[in-house]
Amino acid sequence: MNAPFNFSAGPAMLPAEVMEQAQAEFRSWRNSGISVMEISHRDPAFMQMAAQAEQDLRDLMSVPANYQVLFMHGGGRGQFSAVPQNIAGPGDTVDYLNSGIWSDFAIREADKYVSKVNVVGGTELTPQGKAISAPETWQLSDNAAYFHYCPNETVDGVALHQIPEGIRAPLVADMSSTILSEPLDVSRFGIIYAGAQKNIGPSGFAIAIVRDDLLGKAQRNTSTIMDYSVQAKDGSMYNTPNTFAWYLSGLVFEWLKRQGGINAMGELNHKKAALLYNYIDQSDFYSNPIHPDFRSRMNVPFMLADERLDSAFLKQAAERGMVGLKGHRYVGGMRASIYNAMPLAGVEALVDFMKDFQKSNG
Ligand code: PMP
């Protein structure tokens, strides 16, 4: 059976080559006769693999030497609480941009750990669609412990493509659905974090890239496994890490290097997104509600002219080998998530199907 093109938002499609390699060595990792899941995380072979995965991620993202790369537990939401606990005090104010559903969840979580979450701005409806309010209008606090935003809102399909300028507080970014998808200047950030299940590997795992000067500030009640300083000191092995997720993420990093790294990925991702948005824009059968400057290149929500056709669309897409297209329950319609592992051929197949569906139903 041919594997379908999987447009799921996360857990999401992983590169076929990575899955094949993992399958080939599943019962006998590096000819050891046992699985990578069955050996100690202190075993020299595992430690070497873990260090290589970190190095590969550092190479891919050009992470400067004064940043720690941490492999954390608890996915993206784990970081929603780790961030305020690690770099803000209970009496502090923190600034958040609210650009969509995931920003909103992050705000509600941070509110448990600090004195005030100041929401600096959000989205607005313009004649060209939903946009993020202009930075000049953001109501920044005088002394925020940090500024948090989500550059790519996975559910809303809204993205902020420019790194905010002129913000004094350390920038913290939830890059769960955009990490590794295009070049990025890591040095602009205090912390970058991401749940793994979109562009990295299995769910429940997370990466946090933390600037050294932000270590050592954790609130007293921070659980030890979520304490960046402890995890930095212990090489992300304070407790037993998710060894399989670490291994699989390492395979994805190797794969990314073979594809030509993040520059090559960025070009391909621009191409994939443009193909889909251009088709949607010229059609009067499909629509995308986001202002062109704020459209996500990873998650493309779209509506059919008549929502009564949604279930037929999904059924026929599945028959043509395309799955995971149902929109998030908060938004409805469709959503095509086109992360790194989605080949251009997958987006081409989707556009071809959309044309055919329009022809027979438009
Ligand atoms: N942030 C963003 C932008 C996300 O898309 C998600 C998950 N879809 C999360 C955070 C939460 O991640 P997790 O489910 O791993 O906690």
Coordinates of N, CA and C in Angstrom, one line a residue, residues 115-341:
S115 N 2.8 37.7 38.7 CA 1.8 38.6 39.2 C 0.9 39.1 38.1
K116 N 1.4 39.4 36.9 CA 0.5 39.9 35.9 C 1.0 39.5 34.5
V117 N 0.0 39.0 33.7 CA 0.3 38.7 32.3 C -0.3 39.9 31.5
N118 N 0.6 40.7 30.9 CA 0.1 41.9 30.2 C 0.0 41.5 28.7
V119 N -1.2 41.5 28.2 CA -1.4 41.1 26.8 C -1.2 42.4 25.9
V120 N -0.1 42.4 25.2 CA 0.3 43.6 24.5 C -0.6 44.0 23.3
G121 N -1.1 42.9 22.7 CA -1.9 43.1 21.4 C -2.4 41.8 20.9
G122 N -3.1 41.8 19.8 CA -3.7 40.6 19.3 C -3.9 40.7 17.8
T123 N -5.0 40.1 17.4 CA -5.3 40.1 16.0 C -6.5 41.1 15.7
E124 N -6.6 41.5 14.4 CA -7.7 42.4 14.1 C -8.2 42.0 12.7
L125 N -9.4 42.3 12.4 CA -10.0 42.0 11.1 C -9.8 43.2 10.2
T126 N -9.1 43.0 9.1 CA -8.9 44.0 8.1 C -9.7 43.6 6.8
P127 N -9.9 44.6 5.9 CA -10.6 44.2 4.7 C -9.9 43.0 3.9
Q128 N -8.6 42.9 4.1 CA -7.9 41.8 3.5 C -7.8 40.5 4.3
G129 N -8.4 40.5 5.5 CA -8.5 39.3 6.3 C -7.9 39.5 7.7
K130 N -7.7 38.5 8.4 CA -7.2 38.6 9.8 C -5.8 38.9 9.8
A131 N -5.4 39.9 10.6 CA -4.0 40.3 10.7 C -3.6 40.5 12.2
I132 N -2.3 40.5 12.4 CA -1.8 40.7 13.8 C -1.6 42.3 13.9
S133 N -2.0 42.8 15.0 CA -2.0 44.2 15.2 C -0.6 44.7 15.1
A134 N -0.4 46.0 14.6 CA 0.9 46.5 14.3 C 1.7 46.7 15.6
P135 N 3.0 46.4 15.5 CA 3.9 46.5 16.7 C 3.8 47.9 17.4
E136 N 3.6 49.0 16.6 CA 3.5 50.3 17.1 C 2.3 50.4 18.1
T137 N 1.3 49.6 18.0 CA 0.2 49.7 18.9 C 0.3 48.8 20.1
W138 N 1.4 48.0 20.2 CA 1.5 47.1 21.3 C 1.7 47.8 22.6
Q139 N 1.0 47.4 23.6 CA 1.1 48.1 24.9 C 2.1 47.3 25.8
L140 N 3.4 47.6 25.6 CA 4.5 46.9 26.3 C 4.6 47.4 27.8
S141 N 4.9 46.5 28.7 CA 5.1 47.0 30.1 C 6.5 47.6 30.2
D142 N 6.7 48.4 31.2 CA 8.1 49.0 31.4 C 9.1 48.0 31.7
N143 N 8.8 47.0 32.5 CA 9.8 46.1 33.0 C 9.4 44.6 33.0
A144 N 8.9 44.2 31.9 CA 8.5 42.8 31.7 C 9.7 41.9 31.9
A145 N 9.5 40.7 32.5 CA 10.6 39.8 32.7 C 10.9 39.1 31.3
Y146 N 9.9 39.1 30.5 CA 10.1 38.6 29.1 C 8.9 39.0 28.2
F147 N 9.1 38.8 26.9 CA 8.1 39.1 25.9 C 7.9 37.7 25.2
H148 N 6.6 37.2 25.2 CA 6.4 35.9 24.6 C 5.4 36.1 23.4
Y149 N 5.8 35.3 22.3 CA 4.8 35.3 21.2 C 5.0 34.0 20.5
C150 N 4.0 33.7 19.6 CA 3.9 32.4 18.9 C 4.0 32.8 17.4
P151 N 5.2 32.6 16.8 CA 5.3 33.1 15.4 C 4.4 32.3 14.4
N152 N 4.0 31.1 14.8 CA 3.1 30.4 13.9 C 2.0 29.8 14.6
E153 N 0.8 30.3 14.5 CA -0.4 29.8 15.2 C -1.0 28.6 14.4
T154 N -0.7 27.4 14.9 CA -1.1 26.2 14.2 C -2.5 26.1 13.8
V155 N -3.4 26.5 14.7 CA -4.9 26.3 14.5 C -5.4 27.5 13.6
D156 N -5.0 28.7 13.9 CA -5.6 29.8 13.2 C -4.9 30.0 11.8
G157 N -3.7 29.5 11.6 CA -3.0 29.7 10.4 C -2.5 31.1 10.2
V158 N -2.2 31.7 11.4 CA -1.7 33.1 11.4 C -0.2 33.1 11.8
A159 N 0.6 33.9 11.1 CA 2.0 33.9 11.4 C 2.5 35.3 11.4
L160 N 3.5 35.5 12.3 CA 4.3 36.7 12.3 C 5.6 36.4 11.7
H161 N 5.9 36.9 10.5 CA 7.1 36.5 9.8 C 8.3 37.3 10.2
Q162 N 8.1 38.5 10.8 CA 9.2 39.3 11.2 C 9.4 39.1 12.7
I163 N 10.7 39.0 13.2 CA 11.0 39.0 14.6 C 10.7 40.4 15.1
P164 N 9.9 40.5 16.2 CA 9.6 41.9 16.7 C 10.9 42.6 17.1
E165 N 10.9 43.9 16.7 CA 12.1 44.8 16.9 C 11.9 45.6 18.2
G166 N 13.0 46.1 18.7 CA 13.0 47.1 19.7 C 12.3 46.7 21.1
I167 N 12.3 45.4 21.4 CA 11.7 45.0 22.6 C 12.9 44.7 23.6
R168 N 12.8 45.4 24.8 CA 13.9 45.3 25.7 C 14.0 44.0 26.4
A169 N 12.8 43.5 26.8 CA 12.7 42.2 27.5 C 13.2 41.0 26.6
P170 N 13.7 40.0 27.2 CA 14.1 38.8 26.4 C 12.9 38.3 25.6
L171 N 13.2 38.0 24.3 CA 12.1 37.5 23.4 C 12.0 35.9 23.7
V172 N 10.8 35.5 23.9 CA 10.5 34.0 24.0 C 9.6 33.7 22.9
A173 N 9.9 32.6 22.2 CA 9.0 32.2 21.1 C 8.6 30.8 21.1
D174 N 7.3 30.5 21.0 CA 6.8 29.2 20.9 C 6.8 28.8 19.4
M175 N 7.8 28.1 19.0 CA 8.0 27.7 17.6 C 7.6 26.3 17.3
S176 N 6.6 25.8 18.1 CA 6.2 24.4 17.9 C 5.9 24.0 16.5
S177 N 5.3 24.9 15.8 CA 4.9 24.5 14.4 C 5.7 25.2 13.3
T178 N 6.8 25.8 13.7 CA 7.6 26.5 12.6 C 9.1 26.2 12.8
I179 N 9.5 25.7 13.9 CA 11.0 25.4 14.1 C 11.5 24.6 12.9
L180 N 12.7 25.0 12.4 CA 13.4 24.2 11.4 C 12.8 24.4 10.0
S181 N 11.8 25.2 9.9 CA 11.1 25.3 8.6 C 11.7 26.4 7.7
E182 N 12.6 27.3 8.2 CA 13.2 28.3 7.4 C 14.3 28.9 8.3
P183 N 15.2 29.7 7.6 CA 16.4 30.2 8.4 C 15.9 31.2 9.5
L184 N 16.6 31.2 10.6 CA 16.2 32.0 11.8 C 17.5 32.5 12.5
D185 N 17.4 33.8 12.9 CA 18.5 34.3 13.7 C 18.2 34.0 15.2
V186 N 18.8 32.9 15.7 CA 18.6 32.5 17.1 C 19.0 33.5 18.0
S187 N 20.1 34.3 17.7 CA 20.7 35.3 18.6 C 19.7 36.4 19.0
R188 N 18.6 36.5 18.3 CA 17.6 37.5 18.6 C 16.7 37.1 19.8
F189 N 16.8 35.9 20.2 CA 15.9 35.3 21.2 C 16.5 35.0 22.6
G190 N 15.7 35.1 23.6 CA 16.2 34.6 24.9 C 15.9 33.1 25.0
I191 N 14.7 32.7 24.6 CA 14.3 31.3 24.6 C 13.5 31.0 23.3
I192 N 13.8 29.9 22.7 CA 13.0 29.3 21.6 C 12.6 28.0 22.1
Y193 N 11.3 27.7 22.0 CA 10.9 26.3 22.4 C 9.9 25.7 21.4
A194 N 9.8 24.4 21.4 CA 8.9 23.7 20.4 C 8.6 22.4 20.9
G195 N 7.3 22.0 20.9 CA 6.9 20.7 21.0 C 7.4 19.9 19.8
A196 N 7.7 18.6 19.9 CA 8.4 18.0 18.8 C 7.6 17.5 17.6
Q197 N 6.3 17.3 17.8 CA 5.5 16.4 17.0 C 5.1 17.0 15.6
K198 N 5.8 18.1 15.2 CA 5.5 18.6 13.8 C 6.7 18.6 13.0
N199 N 7.7 19.3 13.3 CA 8.9 19.4 12.5 C 10.1 18.6 13.1
I200 N 9.9 17.9 14.2 CA 11.1 17.3 14.9 C 10.9 15.8 15.0
G201 N 9.9 15.3 15.7 CA 9.8 13.9 16.0 C 8.5 13.5 16.7
P202 N 8.6 12.6 17.6 CA 7.4 12.1 18.3 C 6.9 13.1 19.4
S203 N 5.6 13.0 19.7 CA 5.0 14.0 20.6 C 5.4 13.7 22.1
G204 N 5.1 14.7 23.0 CA 5.5 14.5 24.4 C 6.9 15.0 24.7
F205 N 7.6 15.3 23.6 CA 9.0 15.7 23.7 C 9.1 17.2 23.3
A206 N 10.1 17.9 23.8 CA 10.2 19.3 23.4 C 11.6 19.7 23.4
I207 N 11.9 20.7 22.6 CA 13.3 21.3 22.6 C 13.1 22.7 23.2
A208 N 14.1 23.1 24.0 CA 14.1 24.4 24.5 C 15.6 24.9 24.3
I209 N 15.7 26.1 23.6 CA 17.0 26.7 23.3 C 17.0 27.9 24.2
V210 N 17.9 27.9 25.2 CA 17.9 28.9 26.2 C 19.2 29.6 26.3
R211 N 19.1 31.0 26.3 CA 20.4 31.8 26.4 C 20.9 31.7 27.8
D212 N 22.2 31.5 27.9 CA 22.9 31.3 29.2 C 22.5 32.2 30.3
D213 N 22.4 33.5 30.0 CA 22.1 34.5 31.1 C 20.7 34.3 31.7
L214 N 19.9 33.5 31.1 CA 18.5 33.3 31.6 C 18.5 32.0 32.5
L215 N 19.6 31.4 32.7 CA 19.6 30.2 33.6 C 19.8 30.7 35.0
G216 N 19.4 29.8 36.0 CA 19.6 30.1 37.4 C 18.6 31.0 38.0
K217 N 17.5 31.3 37.3 CA 16.5 32.2 37.8 C 15.2 31.5 38.2
A218 N 15.2 30.2 38.2 CA 13.9 29.5 38.4 C 13.3 29.7 39.7
Q219 N 11.9 29.8 39.7 CA 11.2 30.0 41.0 C 11.4 28.7 41.9
R220 N 11.4 28.9 43.2 CA 11.7 27.9 44.1 C 10.9 26.6 43.9
N221 N 9.6 26.8 43.5 CA 8.7 25.7 43.4 C 8.7 25.0 42.1
T222 N 9.6 25.4 41.2 CA 9.7 24.8 39.9 C 10.0 23.3 40.0
S223 N 9.3 22.5 39.3 CA 9.6 21.0 39.4 C 11.0 20.8 38.8
T224 N 11.7 19.9 39.4 CA 13.1 19.8 39.0 C 13.3 19.5 37.5
I225 N 12.4 18.6 37.0 CA 12.6 18.2 35.6 C 12.3 19.3 34.7
M226 N 11.6 20.3 35.1 CA 11.3 21.5 34.2 C 12.3 22.6 34.5
D227 N 13.3 22.4 35.3 CA 14.2 23.5 35.6 C 15.3 23.5 34.6
Y228 N 15.4 24.6 33.8 CA 16.4 24.7 32.7 C 17.8 24.5 33.2
S229 N 18.1 25.1 34.4 CA 19.5 25.1 34.8 C 19.9 23.7 35.2
V230 N 19.0 22.9 35.8 CA 19.3 21.5 36.1 C 19.4 20.7 34.9
Q231 N 18.5 20.9 33.9 CA 18.6 20.1 32.7 C 19.9 20.5 31.9
A232 N 20.2 21.8 32.0 CA 21.5 22.2 31.3 C 22.7 21.5 31.9
K233 N 22.7 21.5 33.2 CA 23.9 21.0 33.9 C 24.0 19.5 33.7
D234 N 22.8 18.8 33.6 CA 22.8 17.3 33.5 C 22.7 16.9 32.0
G235 N 22.9 17.7 31.1 CA 22.8 17.3 29.7 C 21.5 16.8 29.3
S236 N 20.4 17.4 29.8 CA 19.0 17.0 29.6 C 18.8 15.5 30.1
M237 N 19.6 15.0 31.0 CA 19.4 13.7 31.5 C 19.3 13.7 33.0
Y238 N 18.7 14.7 33.6 CA 18.5 14.7 35.0 C 17.7 13.5 35.4
N239 N 16.6 13.3 34.7 CA 15.9 12.0 34.8 C 16.0 11.3 33.5
T240 N 15.4 10.1 33.4 CA 15.5 9.4 32.1 C 14.8 10.1 31.0
P241 N 15.5 10.5 30.0 CA 14.8 11.3 28.9 C 14.0 10.3 28.1
N242 N 13.2 10.8 27.2 CA 12.4 10.0 26.2 C 13.4 9.6 25.2
T243 N 14.0 8.4 25.4 CA 15.2 8.0 24.6 C 14.8 7.8 23.1
F244 N 13.6 7.2 22.9 CA 13.2 6.9 21.6 C 12.9 8.2 20.8
A245 N 12.3 9.2 21.5 CA 12.0 10.5 20.8 C 13.3 11.2 20.5
W246 N 14.2 11.1 21.4 CA 15.5 11.7 21.1 C 16.2 11.1 19.9
Y247 N 16.2 9.8 19.9 CA 16.8 9.1 18.7 C 16.1 9.4 17.4
L248 N 14.8 9.4 17.4 CA 14.1 9.7 16.2 C 14.3 11.1 15.7
S249 N 14.3 12.0 16.7 CA 14.5 13.4 16.4 C 15.9 13.6 15.7
G250 N 16.9 12.8 16.3 CA 18.2 12.8 15.7 C 18.2 12.3 14.2
L251 N 17.4 11.3 14.0 CA 17.3 10.9 12.6 C 16.7 12.0 11.7
V252 N 15.7 12.7 12.2 CA 15.1 13.8 11.4 C 16.2 14.9 11.2
F253 N 17.0 15.2 12.2 CA 18.1 16.2 12.0 C 19.0 15.8 10.9
E254 N 19.4 14.5 10.9 CA 20.3 14.0 9.9 C 19.7 14.1 8.5
W255 N 18.4 13.8 8.5 CA 17.7 13.9 7.2 C 17.6 15.3 6.7
L256 N 17.4 16.3 7.6 CA 17.4 17.7 7.3 C 18.7 18.1 6.7
K257 N 19.8 17.6 7.3 CA 21.1 18.0 6.8 C 21.3 17.4 5.3
R258 N 20.8 16.2 5.1 CA 20.9 15.6 3.8 C 20.1 16.4 2.8
Q259 N 19.0 17.0 3.2 CA 18.2 17.8 2.3 C 18.8 19.2 1.9
G260 N 19.9 19.5 2.6 CA 20.5 20.8 2.3 C 20.3 21.8 3.4
G261 N 19.7 21.3 4.6 CA 19.6 22.2 5.8 C 18.4 23.1 5.6
I262 N 18.4 24.1 6.5 CA 17.2 24.9 6.7 C 17.0 25.9 5.5
N263 N 18.1 26.3 4.9 CA 17.9 27.2 3.7 C 17.1 26.5 2.6
A264 N 17.5 25.2 2.3 CA 16.8 24.4 1.3 C 15.4 24.2 1.7
M265 N 15.2 23.9 3.0 CA 13.8 23.6 3.5 C 13.0 24.9 3.4
G266 N 13.6 26.0 3.7 CA 12.8 27.3 3.6 C 12.4 27.5 2.2
E267 N 13.2 27.3 1.2 CA 12.8 27.5 -0.2 C 11.7 26.6 -0.6
L268 N 11.8 25.4 -0.2 CA 10.8 24.4 -0.5 C 9.5 24.8 0.2
N269 N 9.6 25.2 1.4 CA 8.3 25.5 2.2 C 7.6 26.7 1.6
H270 N 8.4 27.7 1.1 CA 7.8 28.9 0.5 C 7.1 28.4 -0.8
K271 N 7.7 27.5 -1.5 CA 7.1 27.1 -2.8 C 5.8 26.3 -2.5
K272 N 5.8 25.4 -1.5 CA 4.6 24.6 -1.2 C 3.5 25.5 -0.8
A273 N 3.8 26.5 0.1 CA 2.7 27.4 0.6 C 2.2 28.2 -0.6
A274 N 3.1 28.8 -1.4 CA 2.6 29.6 -2.5 C 1.7 28.9 -3.5
L275 N 2.1 27.7 -3.7 CA 1.3 26.9 -4.7 C -0.2 26.7 -4.1
L276 N -0.3 26.4 -2.9 CA -1.6 26.2 -2.3 C -2.4 27.6 -2.1
Y277 N -1.7 28.6 -1.6 CA -2.4 29.9 -1.4 C -2.8 30.5 -2.8
N278 N -1.9 30.4 -3.8 CA -2.2 30.9 -5.1 C -3.5 30.3 -5.7
Y279 N -3.5 29.0 -5.5 CA -4.7 28.3 -6.0 C -6.0 28.7 -5.3
I280 N -5.9 28.8 -4.0 CA -7.1 29.1 -3.2 C -7.5 30.6 -3.6
D281 N -6.6 31.5 -3.7 CA -6.9 32.9 -4.0 C -7.6 33.1 -5.4
Q282 N -7.2 32.2 -6.4 CA -7.8 32.5 -7.7 C -9.1 31.7 -7.8
S283 N -9.5 30.9 -6.8 CA -10.7 30.2 -6.9 C -11.8 30.9 -6.1
D284 N -13.1 30.8 -6.6 CA -14.2 31.4 -5.8 C -14.9 30.3 -5.1
F285 N -14.3 29.1 -5.0 CA -14.9 27.9 -4.3 C -14.3 27.7 -3.0
Y286 N -12.9 28.0 -2.9 CA -12.2 27.9 -1.6 C -11.8 29.3 -1.2
S287 N -11.6 29.4 0.1 CA -11.1 30.7 0.6 C -10.3 30.5 1.9
N288 N -9.4 31.5 2.1 CA -8.5 31.5 3.3 C -8.8 32.8 4.0
P289 N -9.1 32.8 5.3 CA -9.5 34.1 5.9 C -8.4 35.0 6.4
I290 N -7.1 34.7 6.1 CA -6.0 35.4 6.7 C -5.4 36.5 5.7
H291 N -5.1 37.6 6.2 CA -4.4 38.7 5.5 C -3.1 38.1 4.9
P292 N -2.9 38.3 3.6 CA -1.7 37.7 2.9 C -0.4 37.9 3.6
D293 N -0.2 39.0 4.3 CA 1.1 39.2 5.0 C 1.3 38.3 6.3
F294 N 0.1 37.8 6.7 CA 0.2 37.0 8.0 C -0.2 35.6 7.8
R295 N 0.0 35.1 6.6 CA -0.4 33.7 6.4 C 0.7 32.7 6.8
S296 N 0.3 31.7 7.5 CA 1.2 30.6 7.9 C 1.7 29.9 6.6
R297 N 3.0 29.5 6.6 CA 3.5 28.7 5.6 C 3.5 27.2 6.0
M298 N 3.1 26.9 7.2 CA 3.1 25.6 7.7 C 1.6 25.0 7.8
N299 N 0.7 25.8 8.2 CA -0.7 25.4 8.4 C -1.6 26.3 7.6
V300 N -2.3 25.7 6.6 CA -3.1 26.5 5.7 C -4.6 26.1 5.9
P301 N -5.3 26.9 6.6 CA -6.7 26.6 6.8 C -7.5 27.1 5.5
F302 N -8.5 26.4 5.1 CA -9.3 26.9 4.0 C -10.7 26.4 4.2
M303 N -11.6 27.2 3.6 CA -13.1 26.9 3.7 C -13.6 26.6 2.3
L304 N -14.6 25.7 2.3 CA -15.3 25.4 1.0 C -16.5 26.4 1.0
A305 N -16.9 26.8 -0.2 CA -18.0 27.8 -0.3 C -19.2 27.3 0.4
D306 N -19.4 26.0 0.4 CA -20.6 25.5 1.1 C -20.1 24.4 2.1
E307 N -20.3 24.7 3.4 CA -19.7 23.7 4.4 C -20.5 22.4 4.3
R308 N -21.6 22.3 3.7 CA -22.3 21.0 3.6 C -21.5 20.0 2.7
L309 N -20.5 20.6 2.0 CA -19.7 19.7 1.1 C -18.4 19.2 1.9
D310 N -18.2 19.7 3.1 CA -17.0 19.3 3.9 C -16.8 17.8 4.0
S311 N -17.8 17.1 4.3 CA -17.6 15.7 4.6 C -17.3 14.9 3.3
A312 N -18.0 15.3 2.2 CA -17.7 14.7 0.9 C -16.2 15.0 0.5
F313 N -15.8 16.3 0.7 CA -14.4 16.6 0.4 C -13.4 15.7 1.1
L314 N -13.6 15.6 2.4 CA -12.7 14.8 3.2 C -12.7 13.3 2.8
K315 N -13.9 12.8 2.5 CA -14.0 11.4 2.1 C -13.3 11.2 0.7
Q316 N -13.6 12.1 -0.2 CA -12.9 11.9 -1.5 C -11.4 12.1 -1.5
A317 N -11.0 13.1 -0.6 CA -9.6 13.3 -0.5 C -8.9 12.0 0.1
A318 N -9.5 11.4 1.0 CA -9.0 10.1 1.6 C -8.9 9.1 0.5
E319 N -9.9 9.0 -0.3 CA -9.9 8.0 -1.4 C -8.7 8.3 -2.4
R320 N -8.3 9.5 -2.5 CA -7.2 9.9 -3.4 C -5.9 9.9 -2.6
G321 N -5.9 9.4 -1.4 CA -4.6 9.2 -0.7 C -4.2 10.5 0.1
M322 N -5.1 11.3 0.5 CA -4.8 12.5 1.3 C -5.6 12.5 2.6
V323 N -4.9 12.5 3.7 CA -5.6 12.4 5.0 C -5.2 13.5 5.9
G324 N -6.0 13.7 7.0 CA -5.6 14.7 8.0 C -6.0 16.1 7.6
L325 N -7.0 16.2 6.8 CA -7.3 17.6 6.2 C -8.4 18.3 7.0
K326 N -9.0 17.6 7.9 CA -10.2 18.2 8.7 C -9.6 19.4 9.5
G327 N -10.3 20.5 9.4 CA -9.9 21.7 10.2 C -10.0 21.4 11.7
H328 N -9.4 22.3 12.5 CA -9.4 22.2 13.9 C -10.9 22.5 14.3
R329 N -11.3 21.8 15.4 CA -12.7 22.0 15.8 C -13.1 23.4 16.1
Y330 N -12.1 24.3 16.5 CA -12.4 25.7 16.8 C -12.7 26.5 15.6
V331 N -12.1 26.0 14.5 CA -12.1 26.9 13.3 C -13.1 26.3 12.2
G332 N -13.2 25.0 12.1 CA -14.0 24.3 11.1 C -13.2 24.3 9.8
G333 N -14.0 23.9 8.7 CA -13.4 23.9 7.4 C -12.3 22.9 7.3
M334 N -11.3 23.2 6.5 CA -10.1 22.3 6.3 C -8.8 23.0 6.7
R335 N -7.9 22.1 6.9 CA -6.5 22.7 7.2 C -5.5 21.7 6.7
A336 N -4.6 22.2 5.8 CA -3.5 21.4 5.3 C -2.2 21.8 6.0
S337 N -1.7 20.9 6.8 CA -0.4 21.2 7.5 C 0.7 20.6 6.6
I338 N 1.6 21.5 6.2 CA 2.6 21.2 5.2 C 4.0 21.4 5.8
Y339 N 4.3 20.6 6.8 CA 5.6 20.8 7.5 C 6.7 20.2 6.6
N340 N 7.9 20.2 7.1 CA 9.1 19.8 6.3 C 8.9 18.5 5.6
A341 N 8.3 17.5 6.3 CA 8.2 16.2 5.7 C 7.2 16.1 4.6

